[in-house]
Amino acid sequence: MNSLLRGIAVGVVVWVCGCTSHSGSTSSESGTSSSSSSSTATIIVGTSPYWSSTPALKDLASFPIGMEVSAANDTRSIFVLKDQLPTINKHFNSLVAGVIMKMRYLHPAEKTYYYTDADALADYAAQHAMILHGHTLIWHWDSEIPAWMKNYTGDWESMLNDHVTQICTHFAGRVTSWDVVNEAIDETTTSGFRESMFYNHVGKKYIENAYIAARAADPNAVLYYNEFGMESSAQKLAILLAMLDDFKARSIPLDGVGFQMHTSLYSPKVDTIKAAFKAVADRGFKIRISEMDMQSNIGHASALDLSMANSQHDRYKEIIKAYLEAVPPAQRAGITFWGLVDGESWLNYLDPSYKDWPLLFNDDYSPKPAFYGVAEALAGY
Ligand code: XIL
């Protein structure tokens, strides 16, 4: 295919010392990009031969298109950084909280639940005809486990059941679906399960308990197991599939699997990703791509360049296509991206010496070529 048909004739807008110069062709939106930046920055704006103006992603899919957001009074909160709202509202019809619906936040003390911020997010979603996906009831990540829980000396099984029950009951009718358990598999352990606090106190049973409690508390919520890396580790995928088969055989109420898809520009091969989707889909489960982003800077590049941006377009496109090809329509439960603009990606916060451009939008909210990779795949181009 020639470069125009690949749909990423890209406008490069270079800002130097506040002067703006353009090279290449720019999309209608790139021309209106902010030029107030005082530092040197390169913004690569995507275009596509298929649209004359930027299409709304949510209009291109028959399943939810989601965005991870900050809320409460965080600097990136949708209630604080209002600049981002037109882009979020235009493209997404599903929201998920990056932080404020995790264990530490919702359950700060043994007898205390804190819902104010998550309620505000649920209200925002409802007012904008968006669904809210709940993330996440049980997760091992040290800083997201409340201190009281770490020191808990009572009956862990009933304490965790109560945690799940209280939260699911509170949000019933307003949270459409939950990541009930997040990241419980560890292919490096003898059992195949992560030796988290939950596992160490309750055993593997904590996982099924959580689904049973969630279903009882909110029978209408769609219940997911969310995990990373099943598409890159055959061992991890095998453990997942065994768990799915076991849950199915014993009627544990699990409806679907979230593939986080914190992927890389370089691996794994798209066929491997597709085979992982298919293996789960063949078992009848719903599938979400739940936290998609794309680590791209394995060298020490200091800026996104055209070649990397174009490769992101191609890789986003082929992964979304793989999802559409492997997962039958009734089992496609949506695609959620883990962050709006590159500069705010969690990958840029993990290590201050590392920089990446893993998302669909530039920091000025202009769509990157990656955006058009997703749009083209969704539209069937
Ligand atoms: C991350 C958030 O993006 C960060 O803001 C937070 O500090 C740590 O968690 N897998 C998950 C998500 O399931 O909850 C993580 O989100 C990213 C990895």
mmCIF file of C-alpha atoms and ligand atoms in Angstrom, residues 68 70 74 76 97-99 102 104 135-136 139 141 143-144 179 182-183 226-228 260 262 290-291 293 338-339 344-347 349-350, ligand 1:
data_model
loop_
_atom_site.group_PDB
_atom_site.id
_atom_site.type_symbol
_atom_site.label_atom_id
_atom_site.label_comp_id
_atom_site.label_asym_id
_atom_site.label_seq_id
_atom_site.Cartn_x
_atom_site.Cartn_y
_atom_site.Cartn_z
ATOM 1 C CA GLU A 68 -9.333 5.789 31.922
ATOM 2 C CA SER A 70 -8.630 10.710 37.005
ATOM 3 C CA ASP A 74 -6.230 15.218 41.215
ATOM 4 C CA ARG A 76 -5.659 15.463 35.864
ATOM 5 C CA ALA A 97 -11.261 5.365 37.179
ATOM 6 C CA GLY A 98 -7.477 5.074 37.224
ATOM 7 C CA VAL A 99 -7.235 5.298 41.005
ATOM 8 C CA LYS A 102 -9.316 0.891 44.025
ATOM 9 C CA ARG A 104 -7.339 1.815 49.340
ATOM 10 C CA HIS A 135 -11.851 -1.093 38.569
ATOM 11 C CA THR A 136 -11.020 -2.946 40.767
ATOM 12 C CA TRP A 139 -5.761 -6.121 43.443
ATOM 13 C CA TRP A 141 -0.567 -3.752 44.116
ATOM 14 C CA SER A 143 0.286 0.929 47.405
ATOM 15 C CA GLU A 144 -3.378 0.306 46.578
ATOM 16 C CA ASP A 179 -12.937 -6.026 37.352
ATOM 17 C CA ASN A 182 -7.149 -8.045 38.937
ATOM 18 C CA GLU A 183 -3.814 -9.750 38.195
ATOM 19 C CA ASN A 226 -8.642 -8.613 34.440
ATOM 20 C CA GLU A 227 -5.037 -9.513 33.677
ATOM 21 C CA PHE A 228 -1.951 -8.504 31.742
ATOM 22 C CA GLN A 260 -5.161 -5.154 29.799
ATOM 23 C CA HIS A 262 -0.372 -2.657 27.944
ATOM 24 C CA SER A 290 -9.292 -3.072 29.211
ATOM 25 C CA GLU A 291 -6.214 -0.832 29.547
ATOM 26 C CA ASP A 293 -1.566 1.627 25.593
ATOM 27 C CA TRP A 338 -5.406 3.767 29.581
ATOM 28 C CA GLY A 339 -5.119 7.511 29.371
ATOM 29 C CA GLU A 344 -0.194 11.970 31.147
ATOM 30 C CA SER A 345 0.280 8.269 30.542
ATOM 31 C CA TRP A 346 1.047 6.284 33.693
ATOM 32 C CA LEU A 347 4.132 5.000 31.843
ATOM 33 C CA TYR A 349 5.099 8.471 35.854
ATOM 34 C CA LEU A 350 6.627 5.105 36.657
HETATM 35 C C1 XIL B 1 -2.208 2.413 37.423
HETATM 36 C C2 XIL B 1 -2.668 3.854 37.338
HETATM 37 O O1 XIL B 1 -2.681 4.262 35.993
HETATM 38 C C3 XIL B 1 -1.726 4.731 38.126
HETATM 39 O O2 XIL B 1 -2.196 6.054 38.122
HETATM 40 C C4 XIL B 1 -1.624 4.184 39.544
HETATM 41 O O3 XIL B 1 -0.681 4.931 40.245
HETATM 42 C C5 XIL B 1 -1.197 2.731 39.543
HETATM 43 O O4 XIL B 1 -2.117 2.003 38.767
HETATM 44 N N1 XIL B 1 -2.699 -2.372 35.674
HETATM 45 C C6 XIL B 1 -3.873 -1.992 36.256
HETATM 46 C C7 XIL B 1 -4.124 -0.551 36.537
HETATM 47 O O5 XIL B 1 -4.777 -2.825 36.410
HETATM 48 O O6 XIL B 1 -4.932 -0.358 37.666
HETATM 49 C C8 XIL B 1 -2.840 0.212 36.678
HETATM 50 O O7 XIL B 1 -3.156 1.604 36.788
HETATM 51 C C9 XIL B 1 -1.913 -0.055 35.521
HETATM 52 C C10 XIL B 1 -1.567 -1.518 35.469
#
